[in-house]
Structures are given as C-alpha cells and as structure tokens.
Tab-separated table of C-alpha atoms in Angstrom:
chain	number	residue	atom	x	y	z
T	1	UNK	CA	-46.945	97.747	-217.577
T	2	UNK	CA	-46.280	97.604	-214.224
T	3	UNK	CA	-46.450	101.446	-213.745
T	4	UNK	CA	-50.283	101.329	-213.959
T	5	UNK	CA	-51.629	102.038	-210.333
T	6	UNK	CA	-54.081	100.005	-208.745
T	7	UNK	CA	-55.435	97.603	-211.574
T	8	UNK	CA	-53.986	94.340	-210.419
T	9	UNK	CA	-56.922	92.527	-212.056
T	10	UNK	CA	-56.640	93.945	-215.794
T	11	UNK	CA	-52.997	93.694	-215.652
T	12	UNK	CA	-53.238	90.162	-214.649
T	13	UNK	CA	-55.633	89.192	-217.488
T	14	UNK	CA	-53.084	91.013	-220.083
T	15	UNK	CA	-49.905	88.923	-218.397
T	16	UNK	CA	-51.993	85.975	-218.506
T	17	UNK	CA	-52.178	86.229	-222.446
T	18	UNK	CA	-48.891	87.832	-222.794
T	19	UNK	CA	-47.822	84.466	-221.365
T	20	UNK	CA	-49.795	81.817	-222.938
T	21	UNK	CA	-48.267	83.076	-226.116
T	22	UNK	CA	-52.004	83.710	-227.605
T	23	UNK	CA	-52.856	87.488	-227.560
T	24	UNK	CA	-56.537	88.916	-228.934
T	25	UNK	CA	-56.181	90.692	-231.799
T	26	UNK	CA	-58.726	92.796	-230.378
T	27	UNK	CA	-59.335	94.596	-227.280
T	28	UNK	CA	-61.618	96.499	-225.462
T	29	UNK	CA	-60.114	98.280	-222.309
T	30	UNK	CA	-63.561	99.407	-220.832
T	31	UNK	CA	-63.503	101.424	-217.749
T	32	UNK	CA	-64.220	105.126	-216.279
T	33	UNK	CA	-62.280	108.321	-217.773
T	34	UNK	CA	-58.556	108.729	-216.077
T	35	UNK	CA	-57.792	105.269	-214.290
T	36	UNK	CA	-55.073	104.061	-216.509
T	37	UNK	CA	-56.752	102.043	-219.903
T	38	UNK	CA	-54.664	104.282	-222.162
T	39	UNK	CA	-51.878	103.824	-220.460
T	40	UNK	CA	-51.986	100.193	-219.928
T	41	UNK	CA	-52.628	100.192	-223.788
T	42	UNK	CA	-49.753	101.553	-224.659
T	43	UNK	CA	-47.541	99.227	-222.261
T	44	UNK	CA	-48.906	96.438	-223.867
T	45	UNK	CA	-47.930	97.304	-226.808
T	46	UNK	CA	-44.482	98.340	-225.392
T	47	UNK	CA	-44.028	94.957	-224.848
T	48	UNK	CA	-45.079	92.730	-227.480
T	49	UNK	CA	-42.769	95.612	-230.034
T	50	UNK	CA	-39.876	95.170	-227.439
T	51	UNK	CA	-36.695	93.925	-228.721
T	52	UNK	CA	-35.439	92.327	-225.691
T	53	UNK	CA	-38.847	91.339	-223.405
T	54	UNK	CA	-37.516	90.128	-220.073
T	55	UNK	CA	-39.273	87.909	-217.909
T	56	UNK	CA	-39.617	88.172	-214.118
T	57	UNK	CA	-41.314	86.306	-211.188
T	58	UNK	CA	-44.252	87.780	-210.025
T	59	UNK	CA	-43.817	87.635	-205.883
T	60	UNK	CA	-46.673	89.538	-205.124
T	61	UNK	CA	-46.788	92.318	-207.499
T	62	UNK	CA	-49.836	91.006	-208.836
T	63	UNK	CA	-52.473	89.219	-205.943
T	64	UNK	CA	-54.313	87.481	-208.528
T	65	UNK	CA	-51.247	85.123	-210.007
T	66	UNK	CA	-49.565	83.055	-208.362
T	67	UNK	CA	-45.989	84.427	-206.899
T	68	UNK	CA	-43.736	81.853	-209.600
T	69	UNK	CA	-46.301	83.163	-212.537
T	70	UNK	CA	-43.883	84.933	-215.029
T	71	UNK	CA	-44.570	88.311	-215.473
T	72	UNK	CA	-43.714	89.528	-219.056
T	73	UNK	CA	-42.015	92.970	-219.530
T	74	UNK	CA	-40.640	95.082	-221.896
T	75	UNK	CA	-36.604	95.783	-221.588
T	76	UNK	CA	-36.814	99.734	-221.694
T	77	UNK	CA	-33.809	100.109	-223.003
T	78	UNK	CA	-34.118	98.794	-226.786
T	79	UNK	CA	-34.725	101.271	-229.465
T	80	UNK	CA	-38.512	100.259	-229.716
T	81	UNK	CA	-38.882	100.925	-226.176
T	82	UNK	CA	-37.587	104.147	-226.396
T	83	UNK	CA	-39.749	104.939	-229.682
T	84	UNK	CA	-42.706	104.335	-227.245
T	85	UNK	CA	-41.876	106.159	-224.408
T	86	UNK	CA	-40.924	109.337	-226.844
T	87	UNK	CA	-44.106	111.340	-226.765
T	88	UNK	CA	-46.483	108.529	-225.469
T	89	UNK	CA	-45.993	106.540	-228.375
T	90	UNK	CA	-46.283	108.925	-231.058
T	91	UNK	CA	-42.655	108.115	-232.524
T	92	UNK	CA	-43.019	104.431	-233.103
T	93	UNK	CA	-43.527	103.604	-236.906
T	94	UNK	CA	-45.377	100.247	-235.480
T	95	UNK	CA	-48.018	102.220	-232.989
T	96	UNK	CA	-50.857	104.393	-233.898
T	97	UNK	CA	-52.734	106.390	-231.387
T	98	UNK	CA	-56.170	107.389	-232.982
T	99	UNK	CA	-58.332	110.202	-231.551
T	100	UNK	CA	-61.421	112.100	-232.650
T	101	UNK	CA	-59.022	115.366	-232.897
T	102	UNK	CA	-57.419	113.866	-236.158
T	103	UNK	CA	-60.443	114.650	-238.020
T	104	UNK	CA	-58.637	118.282	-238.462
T	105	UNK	CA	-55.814	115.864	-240.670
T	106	UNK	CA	-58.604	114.779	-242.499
T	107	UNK	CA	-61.018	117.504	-242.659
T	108	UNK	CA	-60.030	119.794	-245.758
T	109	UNK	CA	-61.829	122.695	-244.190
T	110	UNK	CA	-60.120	122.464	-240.909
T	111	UNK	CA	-62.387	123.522	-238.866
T	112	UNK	CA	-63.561	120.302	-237.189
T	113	UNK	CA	-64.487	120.209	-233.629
T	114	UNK	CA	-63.584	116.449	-233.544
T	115	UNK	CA	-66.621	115.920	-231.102
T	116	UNK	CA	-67.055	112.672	-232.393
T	117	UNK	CA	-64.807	109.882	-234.329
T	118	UNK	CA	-65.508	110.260	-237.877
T	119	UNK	CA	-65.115	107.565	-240.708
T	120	UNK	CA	-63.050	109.768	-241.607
T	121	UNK	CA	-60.623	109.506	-239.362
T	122	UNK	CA	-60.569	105.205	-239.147
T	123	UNK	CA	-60.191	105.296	-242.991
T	124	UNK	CA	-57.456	108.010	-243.189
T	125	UNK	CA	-55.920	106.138	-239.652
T	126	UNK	CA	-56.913	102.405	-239.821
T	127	UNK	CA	-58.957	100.695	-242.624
T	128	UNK	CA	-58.119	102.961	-245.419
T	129	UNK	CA	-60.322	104.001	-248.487
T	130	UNK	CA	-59.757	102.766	-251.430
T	131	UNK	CA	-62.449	105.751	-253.360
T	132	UNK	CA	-60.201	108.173	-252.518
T	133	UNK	CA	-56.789	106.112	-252.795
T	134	UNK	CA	-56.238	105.882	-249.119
T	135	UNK	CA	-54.295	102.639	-248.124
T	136	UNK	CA	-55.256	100.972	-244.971
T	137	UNK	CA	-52.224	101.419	-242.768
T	138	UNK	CA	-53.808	98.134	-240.802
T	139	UNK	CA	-52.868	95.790	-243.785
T	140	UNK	CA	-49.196	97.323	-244.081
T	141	UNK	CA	-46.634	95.094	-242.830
T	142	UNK	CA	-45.068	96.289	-239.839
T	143	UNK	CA	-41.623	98.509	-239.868
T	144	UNK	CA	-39.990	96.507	-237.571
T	145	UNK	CA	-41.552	93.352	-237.875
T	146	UNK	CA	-43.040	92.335	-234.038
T	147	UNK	CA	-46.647	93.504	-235.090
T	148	UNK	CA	-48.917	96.546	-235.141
T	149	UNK	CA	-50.817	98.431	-232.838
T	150	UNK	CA	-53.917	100.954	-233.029
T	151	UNK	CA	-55.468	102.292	-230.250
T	152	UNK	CA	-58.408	104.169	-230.648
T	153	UNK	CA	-59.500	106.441	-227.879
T	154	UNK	CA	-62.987	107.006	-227.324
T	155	UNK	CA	-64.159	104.759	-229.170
T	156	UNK	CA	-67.417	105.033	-228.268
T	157	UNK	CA	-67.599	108.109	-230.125
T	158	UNK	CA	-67.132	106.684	-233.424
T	159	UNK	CA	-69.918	107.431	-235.378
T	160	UNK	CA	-72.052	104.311	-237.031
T	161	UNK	CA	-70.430	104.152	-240.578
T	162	UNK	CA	-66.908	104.530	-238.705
T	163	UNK	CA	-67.853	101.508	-236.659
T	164	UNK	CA	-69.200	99.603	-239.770
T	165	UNK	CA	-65.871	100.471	-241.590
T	166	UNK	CA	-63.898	99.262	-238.724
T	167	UNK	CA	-65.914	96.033	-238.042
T	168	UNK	CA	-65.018	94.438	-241.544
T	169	UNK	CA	-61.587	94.938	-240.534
T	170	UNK	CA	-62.458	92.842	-237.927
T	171	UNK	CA	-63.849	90.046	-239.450
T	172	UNK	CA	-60.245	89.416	-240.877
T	173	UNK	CA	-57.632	91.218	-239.145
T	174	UNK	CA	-54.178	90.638	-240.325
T	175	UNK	CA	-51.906	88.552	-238.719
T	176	UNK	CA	-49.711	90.627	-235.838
T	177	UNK	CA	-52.016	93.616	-235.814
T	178	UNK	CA	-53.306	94.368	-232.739
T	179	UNK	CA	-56.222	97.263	-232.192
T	180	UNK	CA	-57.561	98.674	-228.861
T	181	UNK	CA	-60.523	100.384	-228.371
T	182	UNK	CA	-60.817	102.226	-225.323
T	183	UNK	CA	-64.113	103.402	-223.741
T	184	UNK	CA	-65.943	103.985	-220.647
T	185	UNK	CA	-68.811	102.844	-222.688
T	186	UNK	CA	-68.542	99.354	-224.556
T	187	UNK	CA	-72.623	99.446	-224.886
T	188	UNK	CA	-72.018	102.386	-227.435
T	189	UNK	CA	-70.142	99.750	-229.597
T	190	UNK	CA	-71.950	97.421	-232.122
T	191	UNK	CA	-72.343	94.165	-230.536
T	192	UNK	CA	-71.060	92.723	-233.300
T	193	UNK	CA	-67.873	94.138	-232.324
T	194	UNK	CA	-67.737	93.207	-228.862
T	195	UNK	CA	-68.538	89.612	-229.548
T	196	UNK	CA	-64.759	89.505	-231.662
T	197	UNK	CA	-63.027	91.736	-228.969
T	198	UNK	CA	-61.478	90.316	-225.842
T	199	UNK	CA	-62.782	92.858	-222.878
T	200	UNK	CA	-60.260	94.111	-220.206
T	201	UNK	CA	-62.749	95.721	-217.297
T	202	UNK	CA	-60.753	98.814	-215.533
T	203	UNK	CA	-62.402	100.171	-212.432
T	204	UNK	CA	-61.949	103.395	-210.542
T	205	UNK	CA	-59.231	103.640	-208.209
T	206	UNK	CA	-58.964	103.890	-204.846
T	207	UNK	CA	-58.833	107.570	-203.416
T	208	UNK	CA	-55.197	106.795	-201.471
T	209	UNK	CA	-53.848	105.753	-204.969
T	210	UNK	CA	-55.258	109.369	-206.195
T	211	UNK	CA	-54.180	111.088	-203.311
T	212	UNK	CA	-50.650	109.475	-203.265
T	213	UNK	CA	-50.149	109.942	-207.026
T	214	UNK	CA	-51.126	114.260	-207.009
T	215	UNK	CA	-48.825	115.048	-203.792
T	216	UNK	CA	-46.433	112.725	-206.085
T	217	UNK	CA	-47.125	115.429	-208.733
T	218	UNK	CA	-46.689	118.651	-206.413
T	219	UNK	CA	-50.260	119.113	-205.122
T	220	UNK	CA	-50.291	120.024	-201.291
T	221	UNK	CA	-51.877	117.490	-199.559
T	222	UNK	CA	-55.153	119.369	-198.273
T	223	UNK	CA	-55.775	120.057	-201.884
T	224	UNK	CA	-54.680	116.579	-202.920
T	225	UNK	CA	-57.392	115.041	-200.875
T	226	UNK	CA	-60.655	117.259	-202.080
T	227	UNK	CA	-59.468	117.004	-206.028
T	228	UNK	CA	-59.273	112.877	-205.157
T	229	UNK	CA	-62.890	113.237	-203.705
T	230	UNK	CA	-64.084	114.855	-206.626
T	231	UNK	CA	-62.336	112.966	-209.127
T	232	UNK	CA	-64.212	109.963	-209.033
T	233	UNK	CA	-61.947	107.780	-208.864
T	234	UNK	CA	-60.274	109.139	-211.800
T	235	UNK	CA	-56.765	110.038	-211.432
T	236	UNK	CA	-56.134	111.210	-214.527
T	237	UNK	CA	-59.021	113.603	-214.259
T	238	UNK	CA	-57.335	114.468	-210.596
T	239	UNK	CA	-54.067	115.436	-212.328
T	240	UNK	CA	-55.721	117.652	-215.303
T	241	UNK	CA	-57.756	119.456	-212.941
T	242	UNK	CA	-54.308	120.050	-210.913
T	243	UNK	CA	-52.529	121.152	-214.256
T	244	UNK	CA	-55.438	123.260	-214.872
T	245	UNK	CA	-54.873	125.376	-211.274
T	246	UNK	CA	-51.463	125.891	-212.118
T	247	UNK	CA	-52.444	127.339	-215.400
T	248	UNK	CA	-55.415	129.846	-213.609
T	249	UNK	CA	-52.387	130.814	-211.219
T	250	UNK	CA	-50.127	132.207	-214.146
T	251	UNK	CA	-52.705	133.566	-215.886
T	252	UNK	CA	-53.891	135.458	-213.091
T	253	UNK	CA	-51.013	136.651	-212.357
T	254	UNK	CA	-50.840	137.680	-215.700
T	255	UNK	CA	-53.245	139.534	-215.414
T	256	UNK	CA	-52.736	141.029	-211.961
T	257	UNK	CA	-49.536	142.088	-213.363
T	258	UNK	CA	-51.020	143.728	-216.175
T	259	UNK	CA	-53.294	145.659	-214.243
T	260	UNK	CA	-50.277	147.320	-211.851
T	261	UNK	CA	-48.640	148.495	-214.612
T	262	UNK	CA	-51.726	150.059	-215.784
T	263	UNK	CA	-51.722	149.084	-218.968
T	264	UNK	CA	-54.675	150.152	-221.223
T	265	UNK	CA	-52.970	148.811	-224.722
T	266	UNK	CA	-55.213	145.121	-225.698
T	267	UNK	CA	-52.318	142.721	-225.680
T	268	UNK	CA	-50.793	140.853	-228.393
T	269	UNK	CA	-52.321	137.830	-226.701
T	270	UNK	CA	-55.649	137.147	-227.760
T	271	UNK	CA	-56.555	135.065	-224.668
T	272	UNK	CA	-56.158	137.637	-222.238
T	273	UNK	CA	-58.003	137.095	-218.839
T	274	UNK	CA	-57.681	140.999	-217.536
T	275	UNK	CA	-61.234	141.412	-217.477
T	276	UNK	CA	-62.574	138.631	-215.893
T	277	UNK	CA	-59.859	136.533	-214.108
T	278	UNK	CA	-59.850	132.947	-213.782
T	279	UNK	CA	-61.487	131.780	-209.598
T	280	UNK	CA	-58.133	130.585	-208.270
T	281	UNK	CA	-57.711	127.194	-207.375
T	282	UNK	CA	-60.074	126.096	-210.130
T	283	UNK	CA	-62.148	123.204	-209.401
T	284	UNK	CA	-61.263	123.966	-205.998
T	285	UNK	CA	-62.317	127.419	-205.814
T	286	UNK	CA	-65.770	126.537	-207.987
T	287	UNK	CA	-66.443	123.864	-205.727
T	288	UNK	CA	-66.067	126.410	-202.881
T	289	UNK	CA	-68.018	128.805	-203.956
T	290	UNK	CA	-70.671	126.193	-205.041
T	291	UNK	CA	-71.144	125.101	-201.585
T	292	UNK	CA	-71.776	128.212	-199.996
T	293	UNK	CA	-74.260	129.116	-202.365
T	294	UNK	CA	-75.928	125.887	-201.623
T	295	UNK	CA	-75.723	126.631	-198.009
T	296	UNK	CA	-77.063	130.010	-198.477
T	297	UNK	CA	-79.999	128.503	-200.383
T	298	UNK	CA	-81.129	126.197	-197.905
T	299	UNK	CA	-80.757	128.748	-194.908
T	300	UNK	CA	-83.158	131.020	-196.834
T	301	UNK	CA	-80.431	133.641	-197.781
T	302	UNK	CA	-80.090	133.260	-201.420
T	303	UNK	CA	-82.157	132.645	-204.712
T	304	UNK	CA	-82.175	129.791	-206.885
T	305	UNK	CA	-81.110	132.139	-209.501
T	306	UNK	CA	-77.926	133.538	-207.454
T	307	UNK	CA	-77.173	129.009	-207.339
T	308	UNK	CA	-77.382	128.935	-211.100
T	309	UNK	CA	-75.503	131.994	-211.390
T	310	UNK	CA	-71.875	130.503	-210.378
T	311	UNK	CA	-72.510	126.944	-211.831
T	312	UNK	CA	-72.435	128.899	-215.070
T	313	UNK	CA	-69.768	131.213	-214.100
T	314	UNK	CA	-67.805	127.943	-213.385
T	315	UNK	CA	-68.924	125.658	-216.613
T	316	UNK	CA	-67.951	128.892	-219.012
T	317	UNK	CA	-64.470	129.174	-216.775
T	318	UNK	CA	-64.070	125.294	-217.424
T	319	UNK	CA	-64.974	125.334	-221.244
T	320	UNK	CA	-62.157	128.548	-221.439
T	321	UNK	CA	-59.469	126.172	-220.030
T	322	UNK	CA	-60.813	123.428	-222.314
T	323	UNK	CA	-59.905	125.889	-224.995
T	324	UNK	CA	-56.344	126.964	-223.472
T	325	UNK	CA	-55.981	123.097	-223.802
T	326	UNK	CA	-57.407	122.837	-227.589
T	327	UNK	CA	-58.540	125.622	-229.591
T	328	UNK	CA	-60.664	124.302	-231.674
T	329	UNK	CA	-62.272	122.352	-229.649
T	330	UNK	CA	-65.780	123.005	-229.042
T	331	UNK	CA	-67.244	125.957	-226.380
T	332	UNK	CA	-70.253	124.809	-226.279
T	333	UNK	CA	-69.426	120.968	-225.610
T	334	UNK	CA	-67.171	122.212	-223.093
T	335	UNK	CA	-69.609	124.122	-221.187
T	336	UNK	CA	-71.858	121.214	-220.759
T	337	UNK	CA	-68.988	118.933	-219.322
T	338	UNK	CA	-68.623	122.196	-217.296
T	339	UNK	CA	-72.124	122.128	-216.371
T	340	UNK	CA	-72.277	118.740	-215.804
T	341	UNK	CA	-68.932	118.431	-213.346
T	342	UNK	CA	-71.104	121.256	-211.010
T	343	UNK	CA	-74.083	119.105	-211.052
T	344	UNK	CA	-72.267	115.434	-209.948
T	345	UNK	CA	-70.500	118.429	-207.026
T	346	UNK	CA	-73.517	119.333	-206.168
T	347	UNK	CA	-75.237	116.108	-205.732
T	348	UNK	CA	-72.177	114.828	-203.323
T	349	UNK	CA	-72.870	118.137	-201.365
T	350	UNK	CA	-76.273	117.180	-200.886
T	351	UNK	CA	-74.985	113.768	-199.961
T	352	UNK	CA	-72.772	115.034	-197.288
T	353	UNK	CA	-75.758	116.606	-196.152
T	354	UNK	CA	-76.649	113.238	-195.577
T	355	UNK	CA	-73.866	111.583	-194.322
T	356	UNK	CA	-73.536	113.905	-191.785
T	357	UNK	CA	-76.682	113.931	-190.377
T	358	UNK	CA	-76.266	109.982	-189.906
T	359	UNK	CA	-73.451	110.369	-188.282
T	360	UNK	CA	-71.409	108.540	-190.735
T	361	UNK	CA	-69.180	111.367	-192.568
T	362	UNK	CA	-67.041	111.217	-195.681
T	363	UNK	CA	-63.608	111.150	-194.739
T	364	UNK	CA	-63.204	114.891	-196.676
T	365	UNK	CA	-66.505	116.355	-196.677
T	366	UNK	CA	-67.413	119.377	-199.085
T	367	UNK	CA	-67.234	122.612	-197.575
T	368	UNK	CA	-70.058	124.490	-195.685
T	369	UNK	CA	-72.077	121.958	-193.841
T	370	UNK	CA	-75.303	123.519	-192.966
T	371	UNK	CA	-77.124	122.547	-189.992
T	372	UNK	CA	-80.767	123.323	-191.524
T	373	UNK	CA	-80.783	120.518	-194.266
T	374	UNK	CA	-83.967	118.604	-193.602
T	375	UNK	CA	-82.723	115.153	-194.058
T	376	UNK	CA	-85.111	113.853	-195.849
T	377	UNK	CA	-85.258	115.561	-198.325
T	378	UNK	CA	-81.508	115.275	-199.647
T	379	UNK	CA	-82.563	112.032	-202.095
T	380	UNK	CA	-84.892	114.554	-204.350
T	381	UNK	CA	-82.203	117.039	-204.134
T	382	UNK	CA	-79.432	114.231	-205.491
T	383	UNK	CA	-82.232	112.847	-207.880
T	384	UNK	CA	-82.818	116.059	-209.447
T	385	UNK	CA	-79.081	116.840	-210.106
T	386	UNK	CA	-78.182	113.702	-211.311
T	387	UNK	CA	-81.167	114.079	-213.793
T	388	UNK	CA	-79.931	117.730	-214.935
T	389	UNK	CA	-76.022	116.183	-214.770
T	390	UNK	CA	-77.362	113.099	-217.659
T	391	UNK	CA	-79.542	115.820	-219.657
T	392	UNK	CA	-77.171	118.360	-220.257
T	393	UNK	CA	-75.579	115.443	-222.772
T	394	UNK	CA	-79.377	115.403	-224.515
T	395	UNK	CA	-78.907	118.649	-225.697
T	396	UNK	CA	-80.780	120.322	-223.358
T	397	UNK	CA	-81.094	124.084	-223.614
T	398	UNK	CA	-78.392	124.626	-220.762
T	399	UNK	CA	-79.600	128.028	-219.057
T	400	UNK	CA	-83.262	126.792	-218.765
T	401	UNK	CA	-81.987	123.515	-217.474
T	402	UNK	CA	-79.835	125.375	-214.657
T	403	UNK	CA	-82.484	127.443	-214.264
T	404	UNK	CA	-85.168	124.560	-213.884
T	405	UNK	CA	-83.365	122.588	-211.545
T	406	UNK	CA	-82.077	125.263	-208.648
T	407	UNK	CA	-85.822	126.199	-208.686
T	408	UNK	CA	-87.085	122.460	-207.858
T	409	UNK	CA	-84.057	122.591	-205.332
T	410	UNK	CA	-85.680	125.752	-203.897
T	411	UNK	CA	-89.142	124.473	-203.863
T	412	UNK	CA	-88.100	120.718	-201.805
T	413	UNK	CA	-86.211	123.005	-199.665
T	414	UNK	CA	-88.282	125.590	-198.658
T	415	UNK	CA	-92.114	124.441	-199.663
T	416	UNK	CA	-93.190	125.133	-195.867
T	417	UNK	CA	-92.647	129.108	-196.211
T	418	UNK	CA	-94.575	129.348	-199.126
C-alpha cells in the first residue's frame, strides 16, 4: 500500500480502518484520473486476502498518524500476494476488477464500444441475474476464505439500471465482501449509494512526485517536466502519454523504414502509418506545434482556421493511439478526449500568457511566449476554451465547435484591426 506516491491522507484513513479491525464494506476512492485510486484499491485488497499481514511502526511514513500507529501490510510473499501482483490482480480467484470494456464478455454481438458500464456487465460481474441464470459472483463464498473484492472502475459510467442493480446489493452486502467504486466523479453516483459507501478523497499529486516517477520510468528529464505540467497532476496520465511516444517512435520508424526500401506492396499490417506518420514526441510535439500556431495567431500571421487545423490533426492522432491501445474502442469518443486535451493546453498557454506578463512565471512554461498578448484579454481567451474543452463531452458537433471557438479567439485578439 505503501507504494502509492504522495497520498499520505487516503492511505492513512485506509490504515486507520485496517487497524480498528472494522473495514466498510463499501468504498468510494474519489479523485482525478491517474493519481493512484486503482492502485491503492488493489493494495487494500492485497492486504486484507494476505496470508501472513505483518505489522510495522509507522515512524514517519505517514504525517498524519502518529509514529507508534501500526501500519498494516501485506507479507508479499504468500501465495495470495503473489495472485495479486500477477497481472494487477487479474489471477486472484478472490478479486474482481470490473471495467466498462467487459461489456464485449457480455455483449453477444461483440461489437460493444464499452463507453459506458452496462447492467450488463454488474450482473454478468457482480450482482448476477437470475432471468437469464446468471449467479451473482458477490454472494459466492470466497475461494480462499479472507473475503471478496470488486472494484469497479469508472464507476461513474455505470448507466442508471446498472447503478439500481448494484445498489440492492448494497442494502445487504454479504459478510467479507468488499466493493470499490472508483471515480473522479462521486456526484454521477445515486446518492443513495454514497450515503452506504465510506469515501476515500485522492487529490492530484504534486508535479516533483510526477516528474520523479517518469525519469524513474526512462523519460529524459526536459521531457519529464512538460508531460508533468500537462498532466494535471495525473501521473498515470504522465506515464501513458510517455508509453504513447515510445509507440509514435517505432511506428515511425516503421514507416521511415518502409519508405527507404521503397516499398509500394500495402502491408500485411492493417495499421500502417506510411502515409501520414505519427508528430514525434506525441503530446509533446502537438503541444509544440499548438503553441506556435497560437503565437502566430495573435501576432497576426495565421488564421483561426490554420489554429483549428492542428488541434484536429492532433485529437484524430490521439484517438489512432487510443485505438493501437483498444480496437474497439470508440474513434469518435477518442477524438473528443483528443479534442478536449488541446483545449485544457491551450487554455494554460493563454495562462502563461498571463503569468508572464505579471512577472510571476510557471516554473516550465509552454513554448512560444509571444510578446504581443494584450493582457487583458487572456481570461476570455481561457473562458472560451474551457467552455469548448466541457462541450465537446455534450455532444457537440466537434468541427463547428473548433471552428467556433479559434474564431472568438481571433475576434478578442485582434477586434482593433477590423
């Protein structure tokens, strides 16, 4: 438990009830994308399956308990343990990790995007259905008889009738079954199911934490420091986005290689990149090419149209990856997320904007600072993206809603020429 970075204060609240002997039977880890709720999950239930749980004094692992509070940890050694580690948890007859993508288990058509958590997928995974003889795995007794754990990613996703299904559950769960919802949302849930779950509040982490954890991973430390800015706070966002430049670099090279050996035959693989190339670095490269655009727009030297241009080239580039990743996941979603992630960039541009015309700069600013930024203006300009960034999830058409918004960025910025 103890390997999740910087969240002294959920971590206490878990060894605090690990301790008194009492634990929730349910649990909502609530907290942004990537800062360590699944994780922390699944090391709590590491160590209420262990065999052996060892105990240990705290010192000052942990600032919120005191330094003799007994810390409680799993062995890592006993076969449970190992069951957990193997594949995140997948192996362990006793722990069930439920995601929206297991509606293609479920869905006889298999075709599914999984966009959202079906009722399928908590009957076929959880509660069970007794119209279509599906036991609920919750009521089985466990295999090795120290409890059972579900944790359901996402959960805000679940769709009403899923939540319904899973709320009479609930209302009696069975003794030594433990279920975890995890969500950056808990608002999304019924309230009738927050009022039985105990909540566990993760924040976002600290960008040295994120910085320290990608050179950790292999990510040079110039890079290291601009994915940490843009993550959010979000390290696990930090490291796909690094996984996801190291998969634009072989491709490309794929493809470069491909090209010097002049081959003209399509290739057996049908997600070739020849044609159009992945922008290396990724997020890094978009986010580059982003902020000279922007810069070019407000010194007068490009179009709105040329600014909506590359956020799209980027958001189809990041919903391709999101397919490399899952294939049957959805394009279109992706491409929002995609156009999204270009928005929240270019609203901290703007904000740099900002910050450096106070004299109080981020500590890694966004490339292409522009001199001719009027100032006051850069609150619209944030305003307006942060509109387009929470309307793209509306269902917004997506090209007139790029469209729309670098022209109301080109009217603030240049309404005195016209």
């Amino acid at each position: 438990m103890l390997t999740v970075l910087g969240q002294p204060r959920a971590l206490a609240q878990l060894q605090r009830s690990l301790a008194s002997g009492r634990l929730a039977a349910t649990w909502i880890f609530a907290g942004p994308p990537g800062v360590g709720k699944m994780r922390a999950a699944i090391q709590l239930a590491k160590t209420v399956l262990c065999d052996h749980p060892r105990r240990q004094p705290n010192g000052d692992t942990l600032p919120t308990l005191p330094p003799d509070f007994p810390l409680t940890l799993p062995c890592d050694a006993c076969e449970s343990c190992r069951a957990v580690d193997n594949r995140g948890g997948g192996s362990h007859p006793d722990l069930h990790l439920v995601t929206k993508e297991l509606i293609r288990y479920h869905d006889k058509t298999g075709t599914s995007k999984g966009t959202t958590l079906s009722i399928h997928v908590i009957r076929g995974e959880i509660t069970g259905d007794p119209a279509e003889n599906k036991e609920a795995k919750i009521a089985k007794r466990s295999f090795r008889g120290k409890g059972k754990f579900f944790i359901v990613d996402e959960a805000e996703l679940m769709e009403l009738p899923a939540q319904n299904a899973l709320l009479k559950t609930l209302e009696e769960p069975p003794p030594h079954t433990y279920l975890i919802l995890i969500t950056p949302s808990p608002q999304d849930l019924l309230s009738t199911i927050r009022s039985r779950s105990q909540i566990v509040t993760f924040s976002e982490l600290p960008t040295d934490v994120i910085i320290r954890g990608l050179i950790g991973a292999g990510v040079p430390s110039n890079d290291a420091a601009l994915l940490a800015r843009l993550a959010r706070g979000s390290l696990g966002r930090a490291l796909r986005w690094a996984g996801d430049i190291r998969i634009i670099d072989e491709k490309n090279a794929k493809a470069a290689d491909r090209k010097a050996k002049a081959k003209t035959d399509a290739p057996d693989d049908e997600d070739d990149d020849t044609a159009q190339p992945f922008t290396p670095g990724g997020i890094l490269g978009w986010t580059r090419d982003l902020a000279a655009a922007l810069d070019a727009l407000v010194a007068g030297r490009e179009s709105a149209s040329a600014v909506a241009d590359v956020i799209a080239s980027a958001a189809a580039q990041y919903s391709k990856l999101h397919l490399v990743h899952d294939k049957l996941a959805s394009a279109d979603r992706a491409r929002r997320d995609g156009i999204a992630l270009m928005m929240a960039i270019a609203a901290e541009w703007f904000a740099d904007r900002l910050r450096h015309g106070l004299g109080v700069p981020s500590a890694t600013l966004l490339p292409d600072q522009t001199g001719a930024l009027d100032h006051a203006l850069v609150p619209k300009l944030i305003a307006t993206a942060r509109a387009a960034e929470s309307e793209i999830d509306l269902n917004a058409n997506d090209k007139i809603l790029l469209a729309a918004t670098t022209i109301i960025w080109e009217k603030f910025l240049h309404a005195d020429a016209r």
